[in-house]
Short mmCIF file of C-alpha atoms in Angstrom, two decimals:
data_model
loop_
_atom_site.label_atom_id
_atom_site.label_comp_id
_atom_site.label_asym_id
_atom_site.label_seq_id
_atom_site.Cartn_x
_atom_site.Cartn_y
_atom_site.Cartn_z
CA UNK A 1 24.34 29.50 -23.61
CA UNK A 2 23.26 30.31 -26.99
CA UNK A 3 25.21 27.33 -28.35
CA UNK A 4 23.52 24.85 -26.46
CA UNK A 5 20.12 26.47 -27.70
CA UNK A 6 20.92 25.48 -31.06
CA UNK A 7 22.30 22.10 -30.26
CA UNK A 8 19.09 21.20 -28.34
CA UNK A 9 16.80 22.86 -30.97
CA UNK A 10 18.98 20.26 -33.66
CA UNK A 11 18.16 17.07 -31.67
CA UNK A 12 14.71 18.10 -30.82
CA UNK A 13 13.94 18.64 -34.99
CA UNK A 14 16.20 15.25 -35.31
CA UNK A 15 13.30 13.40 -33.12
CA UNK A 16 10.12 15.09 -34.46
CA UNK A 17 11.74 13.80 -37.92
CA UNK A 18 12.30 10.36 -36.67
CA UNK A 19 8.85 10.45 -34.73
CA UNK A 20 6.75 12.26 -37.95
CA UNK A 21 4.88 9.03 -38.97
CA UNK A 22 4.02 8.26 -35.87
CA UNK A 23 2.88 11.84 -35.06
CA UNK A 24 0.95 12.09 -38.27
CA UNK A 25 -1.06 8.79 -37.98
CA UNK A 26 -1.86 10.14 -34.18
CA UNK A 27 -3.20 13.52 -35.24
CA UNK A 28 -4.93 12.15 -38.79
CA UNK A 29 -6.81 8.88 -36.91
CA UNK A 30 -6.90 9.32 -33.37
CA UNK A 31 -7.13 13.41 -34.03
CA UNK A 32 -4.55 13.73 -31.39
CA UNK A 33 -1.87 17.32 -31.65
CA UNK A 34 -4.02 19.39 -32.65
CA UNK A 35 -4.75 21.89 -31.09
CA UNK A 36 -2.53 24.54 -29.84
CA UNK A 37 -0.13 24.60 -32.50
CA UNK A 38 1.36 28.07 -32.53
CA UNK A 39 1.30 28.23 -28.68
CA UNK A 40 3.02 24.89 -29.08
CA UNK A 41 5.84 25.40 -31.83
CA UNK A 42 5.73 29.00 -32.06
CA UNK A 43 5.68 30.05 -28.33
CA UNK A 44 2.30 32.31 -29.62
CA UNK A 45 0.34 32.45 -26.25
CA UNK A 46 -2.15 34.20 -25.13
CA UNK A 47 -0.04 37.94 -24.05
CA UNK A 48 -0.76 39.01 -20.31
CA UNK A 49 -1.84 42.52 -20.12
CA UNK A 50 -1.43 43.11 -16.59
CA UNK A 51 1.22 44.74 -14.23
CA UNK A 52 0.73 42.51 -10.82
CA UNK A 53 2.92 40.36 -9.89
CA UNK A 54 2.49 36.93 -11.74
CA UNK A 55 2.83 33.22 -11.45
CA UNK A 56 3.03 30.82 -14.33
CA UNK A 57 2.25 27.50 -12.61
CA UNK A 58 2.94 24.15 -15.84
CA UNK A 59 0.63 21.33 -14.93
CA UNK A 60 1.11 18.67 -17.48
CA UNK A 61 -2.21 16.90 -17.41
CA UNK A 62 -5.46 16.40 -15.74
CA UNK A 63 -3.98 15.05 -12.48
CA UNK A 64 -1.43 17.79 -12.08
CA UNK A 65 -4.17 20.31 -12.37
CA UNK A 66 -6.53 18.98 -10.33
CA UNK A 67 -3.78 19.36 -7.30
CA UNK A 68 -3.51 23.51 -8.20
CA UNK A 69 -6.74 24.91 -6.92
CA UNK A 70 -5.84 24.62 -2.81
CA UNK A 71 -2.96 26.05 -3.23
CA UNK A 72 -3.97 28.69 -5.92
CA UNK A 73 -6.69 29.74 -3.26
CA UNK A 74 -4.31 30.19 -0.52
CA UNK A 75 -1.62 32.18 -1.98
CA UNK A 76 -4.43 34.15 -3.71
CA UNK A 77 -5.49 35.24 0.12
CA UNK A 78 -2.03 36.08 1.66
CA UNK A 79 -1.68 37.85 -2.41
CA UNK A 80 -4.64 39.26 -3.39
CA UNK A 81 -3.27 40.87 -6.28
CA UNK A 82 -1.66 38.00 -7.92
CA UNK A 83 -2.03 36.61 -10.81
CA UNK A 84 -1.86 33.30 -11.80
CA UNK A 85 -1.47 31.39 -15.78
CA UNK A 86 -1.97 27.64 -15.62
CA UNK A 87 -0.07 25.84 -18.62
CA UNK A 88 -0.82 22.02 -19.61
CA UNK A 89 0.87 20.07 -22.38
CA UNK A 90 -2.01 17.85 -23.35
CA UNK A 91 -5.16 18.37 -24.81
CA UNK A 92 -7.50 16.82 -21.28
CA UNK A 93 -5.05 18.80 -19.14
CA UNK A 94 -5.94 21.76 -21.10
CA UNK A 95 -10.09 21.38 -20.94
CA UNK A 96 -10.21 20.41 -17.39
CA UNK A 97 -7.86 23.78 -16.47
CA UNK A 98 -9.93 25.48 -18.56
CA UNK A 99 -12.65 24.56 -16.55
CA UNK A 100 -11.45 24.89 -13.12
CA UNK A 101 -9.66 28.36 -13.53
CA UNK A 102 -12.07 30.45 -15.84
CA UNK A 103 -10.70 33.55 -14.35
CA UNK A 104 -7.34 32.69 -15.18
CA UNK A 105 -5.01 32.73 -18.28
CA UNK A 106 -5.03 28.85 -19.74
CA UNK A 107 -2.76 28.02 -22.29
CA UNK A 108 -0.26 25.50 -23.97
CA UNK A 109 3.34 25.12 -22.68
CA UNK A 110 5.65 25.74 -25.69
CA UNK A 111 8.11 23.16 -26.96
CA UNK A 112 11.55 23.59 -25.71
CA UNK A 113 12.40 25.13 -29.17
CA UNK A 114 14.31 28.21 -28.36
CA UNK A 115 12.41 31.04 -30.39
CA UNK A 116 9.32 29.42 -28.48
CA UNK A 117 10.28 29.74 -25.08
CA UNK A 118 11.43 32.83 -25.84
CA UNK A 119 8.42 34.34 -27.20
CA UNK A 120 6.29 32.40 -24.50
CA UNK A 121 8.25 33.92 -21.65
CA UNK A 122 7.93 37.87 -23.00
CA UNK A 123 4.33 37.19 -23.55
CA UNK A 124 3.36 35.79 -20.47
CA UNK A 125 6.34 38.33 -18.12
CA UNK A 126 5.53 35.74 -15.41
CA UNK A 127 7.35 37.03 -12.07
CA UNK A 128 8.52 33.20 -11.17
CA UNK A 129 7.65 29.44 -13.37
CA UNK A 130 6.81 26.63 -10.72
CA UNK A 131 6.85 23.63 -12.55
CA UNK A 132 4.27 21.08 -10.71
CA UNK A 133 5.89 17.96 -9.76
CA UNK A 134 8.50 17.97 -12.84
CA UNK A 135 8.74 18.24 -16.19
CA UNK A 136 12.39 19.98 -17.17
CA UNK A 137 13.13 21.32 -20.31
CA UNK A 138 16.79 22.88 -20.82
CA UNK A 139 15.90 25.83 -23.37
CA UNK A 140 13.11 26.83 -20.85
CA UNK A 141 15.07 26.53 -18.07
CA UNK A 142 17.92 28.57 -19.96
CA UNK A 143 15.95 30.94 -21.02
CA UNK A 144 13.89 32.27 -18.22
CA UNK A 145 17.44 32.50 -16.60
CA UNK A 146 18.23 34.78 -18.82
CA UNK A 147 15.31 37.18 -18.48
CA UNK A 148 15.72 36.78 -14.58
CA UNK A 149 12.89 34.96 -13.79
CA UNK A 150 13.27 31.77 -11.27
CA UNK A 151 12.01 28.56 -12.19
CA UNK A 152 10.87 26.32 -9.15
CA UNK A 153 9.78 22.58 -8.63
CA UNK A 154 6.76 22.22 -6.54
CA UNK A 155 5.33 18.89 -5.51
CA UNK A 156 8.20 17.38 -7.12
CA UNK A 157 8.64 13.36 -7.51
CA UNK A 158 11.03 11.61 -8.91
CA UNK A 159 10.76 7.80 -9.63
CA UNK A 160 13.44 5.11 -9.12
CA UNK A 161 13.03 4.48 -12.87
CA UNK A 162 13.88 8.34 -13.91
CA UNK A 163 16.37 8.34 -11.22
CA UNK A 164 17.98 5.98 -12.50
CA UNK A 165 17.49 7.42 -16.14
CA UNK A 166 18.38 10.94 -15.22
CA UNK A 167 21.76 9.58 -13.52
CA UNK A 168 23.44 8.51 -16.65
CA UNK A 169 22.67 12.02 -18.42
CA UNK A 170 23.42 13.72 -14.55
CA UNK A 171 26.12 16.23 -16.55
CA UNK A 172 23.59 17.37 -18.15
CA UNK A 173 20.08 17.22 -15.84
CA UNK A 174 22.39 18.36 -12.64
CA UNK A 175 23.50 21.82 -13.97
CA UNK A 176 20.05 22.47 -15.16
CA UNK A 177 18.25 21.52 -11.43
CA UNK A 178 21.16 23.23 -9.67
CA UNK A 179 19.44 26.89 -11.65
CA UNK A 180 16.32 26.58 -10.13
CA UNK A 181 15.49 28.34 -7.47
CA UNK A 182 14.01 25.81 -5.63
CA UNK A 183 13.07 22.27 -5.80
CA UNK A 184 10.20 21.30 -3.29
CA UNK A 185 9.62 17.31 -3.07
CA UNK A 186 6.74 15.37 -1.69
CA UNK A 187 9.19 12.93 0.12
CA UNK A 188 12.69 12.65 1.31
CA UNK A 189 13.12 9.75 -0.85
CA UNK A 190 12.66 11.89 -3.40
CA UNK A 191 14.87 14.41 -2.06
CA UNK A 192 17.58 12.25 -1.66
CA UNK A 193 17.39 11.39 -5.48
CA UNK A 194 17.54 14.98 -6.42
CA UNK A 195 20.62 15.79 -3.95
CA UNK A 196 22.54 13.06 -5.24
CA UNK A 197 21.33 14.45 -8.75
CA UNK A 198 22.74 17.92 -8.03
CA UNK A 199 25.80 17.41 -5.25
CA UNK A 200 23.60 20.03 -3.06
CA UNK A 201 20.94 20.10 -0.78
CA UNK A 202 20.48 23.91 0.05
CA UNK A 203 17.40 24.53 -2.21
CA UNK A 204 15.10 21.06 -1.67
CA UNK A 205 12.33 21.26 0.69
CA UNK A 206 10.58 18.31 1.57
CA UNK A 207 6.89 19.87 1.62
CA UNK A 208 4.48 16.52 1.59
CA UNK A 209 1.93 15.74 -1.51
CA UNK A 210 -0.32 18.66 -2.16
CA UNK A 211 -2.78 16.28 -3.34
CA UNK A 212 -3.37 15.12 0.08
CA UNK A 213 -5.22 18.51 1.11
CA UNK A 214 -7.46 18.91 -2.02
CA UNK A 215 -8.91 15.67 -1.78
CA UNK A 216 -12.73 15.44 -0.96
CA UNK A 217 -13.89 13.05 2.03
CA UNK A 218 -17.43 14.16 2.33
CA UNK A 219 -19.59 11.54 -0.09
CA UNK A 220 -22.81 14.08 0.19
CA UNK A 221 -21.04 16.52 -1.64
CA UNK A 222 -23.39 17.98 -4.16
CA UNK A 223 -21.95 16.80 -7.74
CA UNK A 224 -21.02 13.08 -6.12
CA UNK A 225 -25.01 13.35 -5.52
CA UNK A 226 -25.71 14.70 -9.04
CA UNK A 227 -23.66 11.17 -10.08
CA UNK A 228 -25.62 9.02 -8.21
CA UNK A 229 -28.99 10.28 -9.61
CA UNK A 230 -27.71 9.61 -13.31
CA UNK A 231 -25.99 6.53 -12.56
CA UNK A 232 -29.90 5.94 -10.70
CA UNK A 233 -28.18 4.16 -7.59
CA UNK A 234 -30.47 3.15 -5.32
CA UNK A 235 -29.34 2.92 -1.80
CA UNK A 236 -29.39 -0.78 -1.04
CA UNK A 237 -26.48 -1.04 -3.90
CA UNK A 238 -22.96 -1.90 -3.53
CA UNK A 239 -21.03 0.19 -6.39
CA UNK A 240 -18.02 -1.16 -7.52
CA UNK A 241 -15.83 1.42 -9.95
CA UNK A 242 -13.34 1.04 -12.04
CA UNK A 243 -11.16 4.53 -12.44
CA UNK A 244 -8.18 5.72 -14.79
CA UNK A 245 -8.79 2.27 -16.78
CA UNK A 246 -6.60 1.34 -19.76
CA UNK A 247 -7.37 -1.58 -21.83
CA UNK A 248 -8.33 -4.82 -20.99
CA UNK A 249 -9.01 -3.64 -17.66
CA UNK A 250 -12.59 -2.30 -18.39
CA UNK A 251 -13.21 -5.86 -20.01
CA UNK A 252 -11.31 -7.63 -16.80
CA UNK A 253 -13.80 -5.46 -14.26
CA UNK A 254 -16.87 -6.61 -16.58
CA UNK A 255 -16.00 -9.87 -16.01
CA UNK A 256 -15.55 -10.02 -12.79
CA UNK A 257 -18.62 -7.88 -12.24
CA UNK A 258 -20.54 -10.11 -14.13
CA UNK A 259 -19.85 -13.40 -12.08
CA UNK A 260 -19.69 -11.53 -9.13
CA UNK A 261 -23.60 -10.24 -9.79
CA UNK A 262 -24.83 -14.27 -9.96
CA UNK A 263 -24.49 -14.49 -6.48
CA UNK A 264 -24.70 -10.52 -5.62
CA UNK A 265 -27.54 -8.78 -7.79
CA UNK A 266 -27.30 -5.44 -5.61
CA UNK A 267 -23.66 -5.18 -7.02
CA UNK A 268 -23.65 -2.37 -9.77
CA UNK A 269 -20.53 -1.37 -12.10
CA UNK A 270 -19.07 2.28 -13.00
CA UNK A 271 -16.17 2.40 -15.61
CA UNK A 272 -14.22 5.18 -16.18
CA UNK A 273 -11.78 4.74 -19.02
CA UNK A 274 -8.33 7.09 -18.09
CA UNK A 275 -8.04 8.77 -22.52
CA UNK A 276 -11.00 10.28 -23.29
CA UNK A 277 -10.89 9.11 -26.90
CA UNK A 278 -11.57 5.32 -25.42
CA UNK A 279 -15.14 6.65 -24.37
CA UNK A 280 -17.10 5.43 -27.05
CA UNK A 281 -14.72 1.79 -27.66
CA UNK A 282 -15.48 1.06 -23.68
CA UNK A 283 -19.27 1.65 -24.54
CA UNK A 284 -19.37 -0.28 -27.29
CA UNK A 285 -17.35 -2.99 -25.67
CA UNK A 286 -20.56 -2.56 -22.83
CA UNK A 287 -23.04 -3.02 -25.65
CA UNK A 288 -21.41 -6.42 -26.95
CA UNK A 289 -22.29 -7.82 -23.87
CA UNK A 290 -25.86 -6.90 -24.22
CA UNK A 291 -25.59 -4.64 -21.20
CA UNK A 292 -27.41 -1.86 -20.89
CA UNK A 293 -25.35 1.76 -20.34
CA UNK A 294 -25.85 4.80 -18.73
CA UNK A 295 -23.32 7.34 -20.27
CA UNK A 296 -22.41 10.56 -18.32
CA UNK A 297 -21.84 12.88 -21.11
CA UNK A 298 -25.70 12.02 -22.58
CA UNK A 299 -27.25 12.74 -18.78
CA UNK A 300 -25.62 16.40 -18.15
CA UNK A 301 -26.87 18.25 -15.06
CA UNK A 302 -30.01 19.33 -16.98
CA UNK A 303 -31.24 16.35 -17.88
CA UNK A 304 -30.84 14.50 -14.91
CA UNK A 305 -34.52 14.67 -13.68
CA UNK A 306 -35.92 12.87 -16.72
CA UNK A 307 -33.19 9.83 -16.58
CA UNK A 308 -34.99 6.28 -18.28
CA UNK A 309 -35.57 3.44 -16.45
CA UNK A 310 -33.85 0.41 -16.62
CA UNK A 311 -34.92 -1.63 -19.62
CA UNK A 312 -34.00 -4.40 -18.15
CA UNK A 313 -34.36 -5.46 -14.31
CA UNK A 314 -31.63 -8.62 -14.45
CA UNK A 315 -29.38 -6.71 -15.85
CA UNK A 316 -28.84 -3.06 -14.49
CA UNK A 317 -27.11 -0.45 -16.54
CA UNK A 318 -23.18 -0.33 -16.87
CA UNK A 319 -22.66 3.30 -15.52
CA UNK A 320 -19.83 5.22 -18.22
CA UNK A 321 -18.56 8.18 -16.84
CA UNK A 322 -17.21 9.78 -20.02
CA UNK A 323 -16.87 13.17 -19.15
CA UNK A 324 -13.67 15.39 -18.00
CA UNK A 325 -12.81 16.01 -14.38
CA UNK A 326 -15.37 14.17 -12.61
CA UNK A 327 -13.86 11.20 -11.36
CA UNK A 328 -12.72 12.58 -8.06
CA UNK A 329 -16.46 13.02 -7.36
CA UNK A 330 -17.19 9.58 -8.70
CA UNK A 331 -15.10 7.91 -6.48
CA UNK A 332 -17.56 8.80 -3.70
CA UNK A 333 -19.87 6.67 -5.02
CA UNK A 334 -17.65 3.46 -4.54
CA UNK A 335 -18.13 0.76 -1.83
CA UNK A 336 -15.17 -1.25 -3.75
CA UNK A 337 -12.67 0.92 -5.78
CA UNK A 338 -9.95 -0.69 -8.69
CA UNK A 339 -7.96 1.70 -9.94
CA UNK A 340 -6.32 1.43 -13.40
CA UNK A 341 -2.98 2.14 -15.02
CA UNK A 342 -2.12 -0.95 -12.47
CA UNK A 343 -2.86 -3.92 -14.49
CA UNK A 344 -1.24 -2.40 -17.60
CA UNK A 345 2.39 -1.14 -17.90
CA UNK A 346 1.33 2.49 -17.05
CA UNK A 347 2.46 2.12 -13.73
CA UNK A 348 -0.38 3.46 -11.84
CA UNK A 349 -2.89 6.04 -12.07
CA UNK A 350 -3.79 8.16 -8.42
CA UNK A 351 -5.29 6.17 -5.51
CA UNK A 352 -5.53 8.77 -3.27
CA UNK A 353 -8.53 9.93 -3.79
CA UNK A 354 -10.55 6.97 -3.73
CA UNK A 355 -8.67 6.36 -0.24
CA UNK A 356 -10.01 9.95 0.85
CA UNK A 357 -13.52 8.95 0.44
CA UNK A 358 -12.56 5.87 2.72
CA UNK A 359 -13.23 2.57 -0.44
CA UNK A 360 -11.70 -0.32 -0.27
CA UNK A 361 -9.13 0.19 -2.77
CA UNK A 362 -7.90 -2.67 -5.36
CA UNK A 363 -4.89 -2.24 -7.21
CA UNK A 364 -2.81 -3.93 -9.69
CA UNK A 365 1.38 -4.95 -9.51
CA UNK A 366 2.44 -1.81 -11.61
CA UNK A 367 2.12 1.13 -9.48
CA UNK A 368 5.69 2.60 -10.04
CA UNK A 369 4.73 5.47 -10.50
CA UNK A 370 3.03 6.09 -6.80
CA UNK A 371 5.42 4.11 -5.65
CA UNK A 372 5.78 5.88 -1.88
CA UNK A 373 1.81 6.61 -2.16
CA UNK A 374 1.15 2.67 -2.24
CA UNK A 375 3.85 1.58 -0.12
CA UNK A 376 2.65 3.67 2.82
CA UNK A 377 -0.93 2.30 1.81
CA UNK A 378 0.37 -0.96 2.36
CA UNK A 379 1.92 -0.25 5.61
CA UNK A 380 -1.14 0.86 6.51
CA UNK A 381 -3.25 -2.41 5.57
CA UNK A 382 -5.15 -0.13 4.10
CA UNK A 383 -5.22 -1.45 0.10
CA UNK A 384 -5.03 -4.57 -1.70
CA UNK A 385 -2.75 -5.28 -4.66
CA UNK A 386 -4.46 -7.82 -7.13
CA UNK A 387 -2.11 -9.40 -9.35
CA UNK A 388 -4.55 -10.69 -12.32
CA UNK A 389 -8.19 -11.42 -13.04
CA UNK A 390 -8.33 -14.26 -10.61
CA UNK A 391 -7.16 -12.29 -7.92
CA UNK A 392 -9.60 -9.72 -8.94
CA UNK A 393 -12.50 -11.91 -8.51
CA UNK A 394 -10.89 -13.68 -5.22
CA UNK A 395 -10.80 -10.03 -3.25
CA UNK A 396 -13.98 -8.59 -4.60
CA UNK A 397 -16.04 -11.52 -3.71
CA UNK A 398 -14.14 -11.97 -0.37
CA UNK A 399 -15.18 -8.46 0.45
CA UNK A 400 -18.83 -8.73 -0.90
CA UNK A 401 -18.69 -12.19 1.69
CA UNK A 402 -17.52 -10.13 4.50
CA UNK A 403 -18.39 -6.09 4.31
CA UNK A 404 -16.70 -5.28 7.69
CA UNK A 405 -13.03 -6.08 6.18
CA UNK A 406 -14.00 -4.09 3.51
CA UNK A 407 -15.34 -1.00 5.40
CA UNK A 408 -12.53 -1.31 8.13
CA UNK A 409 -9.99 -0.97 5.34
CA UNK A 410 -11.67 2.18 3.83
CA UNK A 411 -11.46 3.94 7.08
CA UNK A 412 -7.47 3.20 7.29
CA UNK A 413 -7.07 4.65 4.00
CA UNK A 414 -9.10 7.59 4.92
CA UNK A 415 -6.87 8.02 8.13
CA UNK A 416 -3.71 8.25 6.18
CA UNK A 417 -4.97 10.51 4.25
CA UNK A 418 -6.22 12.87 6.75
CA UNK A 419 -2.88 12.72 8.61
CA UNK A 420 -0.89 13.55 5.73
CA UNK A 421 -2.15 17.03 5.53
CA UNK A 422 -0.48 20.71 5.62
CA UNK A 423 1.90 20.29 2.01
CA UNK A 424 -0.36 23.11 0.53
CA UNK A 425 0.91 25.75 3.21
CA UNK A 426 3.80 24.49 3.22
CA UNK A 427 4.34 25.23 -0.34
CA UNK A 428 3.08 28.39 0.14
CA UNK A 429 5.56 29.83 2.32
CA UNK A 430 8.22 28.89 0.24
CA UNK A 431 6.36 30.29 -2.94
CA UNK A 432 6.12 33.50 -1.29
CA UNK A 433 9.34 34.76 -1.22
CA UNK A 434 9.16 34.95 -4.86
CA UNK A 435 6.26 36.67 -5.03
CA UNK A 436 7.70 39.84 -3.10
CA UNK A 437 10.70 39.68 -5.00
CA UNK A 438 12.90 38.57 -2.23
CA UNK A 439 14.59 35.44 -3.59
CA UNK A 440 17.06 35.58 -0.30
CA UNK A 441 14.15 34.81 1.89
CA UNK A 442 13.12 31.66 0.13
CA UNK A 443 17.02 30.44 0.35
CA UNK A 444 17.29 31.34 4.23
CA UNK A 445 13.96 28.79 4.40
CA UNK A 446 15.33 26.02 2.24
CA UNK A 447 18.71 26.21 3.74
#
């Protein structure tokens, strides 16, 4: 084992070489890297303390943390003496967790550098790694083996595009997914993909998406209020927002907002830009259109009751959500929802929760990434896929014609999304077993 340590550490050193410039321009201009160096190349996090039992849960970004705190709660009740660290690898990730889980132990996942994961792993003496949805890293993987402590997939997914990449390096990505202890999937699509990945089927469990059950359906909930006082909606509106944008699509929803309003002046706009360092380019892209803008981050909850008027009644303000981990509340502000990543070559950004609040949901061609999420919408009638501007403008003013279509497609998104609840138990029980220290249990339930 140790001599595939040092062959990965070589080829990961090889890359940060070949990537440096790149790396160096991103941290000295867009101030990206930064933070969390030792914890990142060193393994230097934060050392747990404590003797309880203890589950390191790695949630990449924002939207894999956002899916932890249902399931957090209910092992927390059948475990009450658990306790729980909540990795990210990016900077966002790392804020919103921070947020969410004060009570917990937030830090940076380590590069897969050997001496990191090492020193990473005998801080933190987690009890079991679940690794949410999937991001594999063979000195990790390697080296919690080694210690004895199982690593597990939970909510796992696994696109036809990194199928198909992970096939032709399957000698190596099958021997490291056939040491985990178990691999739980949101589909059996997916689980078919990792099967044929490993030769074995004995360990996946096909649980459902966890982010069905944390999403919010009630619009009255109290910070979805709190958005619609600084955003100063009045209730006659119809809100159209644009979520998890990349550029042009904040300039392709001005546009269409703006003809749209010449024939619908209750129509009001909400952009949220997906990277938080695009905040202040989408405002300023606002302010060359002479549009006035409300910005989140300058209205905070204190300052909501003295919000200025309009200063202009043709033209009401551009609402910019630029703060972290609110757009699943904004959503429930939205009559008409696009979301973004979909017009770009992201491939996608998450459309479930706008569904939950029951929108009519718009999205772009390039939703790869939710692939199963969106076909199942689709099945459903119960989104739209809008191929360009045009098409944009065609469905928007189509629904702003004829509200009923729009409102009797919201409610079929918010039925499947209702019915497709129950993963977070699920994922429980098979979590559990590793908790108690009785790894034989959790194979007798994913046999």
């Amino acid at each position: 084992m140790q001599i595939y340590a040092y062959l990965f550490n070589l080829v990961y050193c090889l890359i940060l070489v070949c990537a440096s410039p790149v790396i160096l321009y991103r941290a000295l201009v867009q101030k990206k890297y930064r933070s969390g160096l030792e914890q990142k190349f060193l393994g230097q996090l934060p050392e747990r303390h404590g003797t309880q039992p203890c589950l390191w849960f790695h949630a990449v970004s924002v939207g894999e943390v956002l899916q932890l705190p249902p399931l957090l709660e209910a092992l927390s009740q059948q475990h009450p003496a658990l306790e729980f660290v909540i990795s990210t690898t990016t900077h966002t990730g790392y804020a919103v967790a921070k947020e969410k889980f004060p009570g917990y132990l937030v830090c940076y996942f380590p590069l897969d550098f050997s001496w990191a994961v090492k020193r990473a792993l005998q801080r933190i003496r987690p009890t079991a790694v679940l690794l949410v949805e999937m991001e594999l890293w063979p000195n990790f993987v390697l080296a919690a083996e080694k210690s004895g402590i199982p690593v597990s997939i939970i909510n796992g997914r696994l696109s036809e595009k990194s199928f198909r990449g992970y096939q032709k390096l399957r000698w190596l990505i099958g021997p490291l997914l056939n040491r985990l202890q178990l691999i739980a999937v949101q589909t059996e699509t997916y689980a078919e993909r990792f099967q044929k990945l490993t030769g074995r089927s004995d360990r996946i469990q096909v649980t459902g998406s966890i982010k069905f059950d944390g999403i919010e359906v009630n619009r009255e909930n109290s910070l979805t209020a709190e958005l619609k006082h600084v955003f100063q909606l009045k209730s006659d509106e119809i809100v159209l927002v644009a979520g998890s944008t990349q550029s042009p699509e904040e300039q392709i929803a001005l546009d269409v907002y703006l003809a749209a309003r010449q024939r619908f002046p209750r129509l009001r706009l909400i952009l949220v830009p997906r990277h938080q360092e695009r905040f202040n380019e989408v405002a300023e892209l606002v302010k060359q259109k002479g549009l006035p803008l409300l910005r989140r981050s300058e209205q905070e909850s204190d300052e909501v009751g003295t919000v200025l008027p309009f200063t202009n009644r043709q033209s009401p303000a551009i609402g910019l959500l630029d703060t972290l981990g609110e757009l699943k509340s904004c959503w429930g502000l939205a009559d008409f929802a696009f979301v973004g990543g979909s017009l770009t070559k992201r491939g996608g950004q998450n459309m479930i929760e706008p569904a939950g609040y029951g929108t009519a949901l718009m999205l772009g061609p390039n939703t790869w990434n939710f692939k199963d999420v969106v076909d199942a919408l689709l099945q459903h009638e119960a989104t739209t896929i809008v191929h360009d501007q045009s098409e944009f403008q065609e469905v928007l003013t189509h629904w702003l014609e004829h509200p009923r279509l729009a409102e009797e497609q919201g409610a079929r998104a918010q039925r499947f999304v209702l019915d497709q609840r129950g993963a977070t138990l699920r994922t429980r029980d098979l979590i559990s077993p590793l908790v108690t220290g009785c790894p034989s249990d959790l194979q007798g339930k994913a046999a």
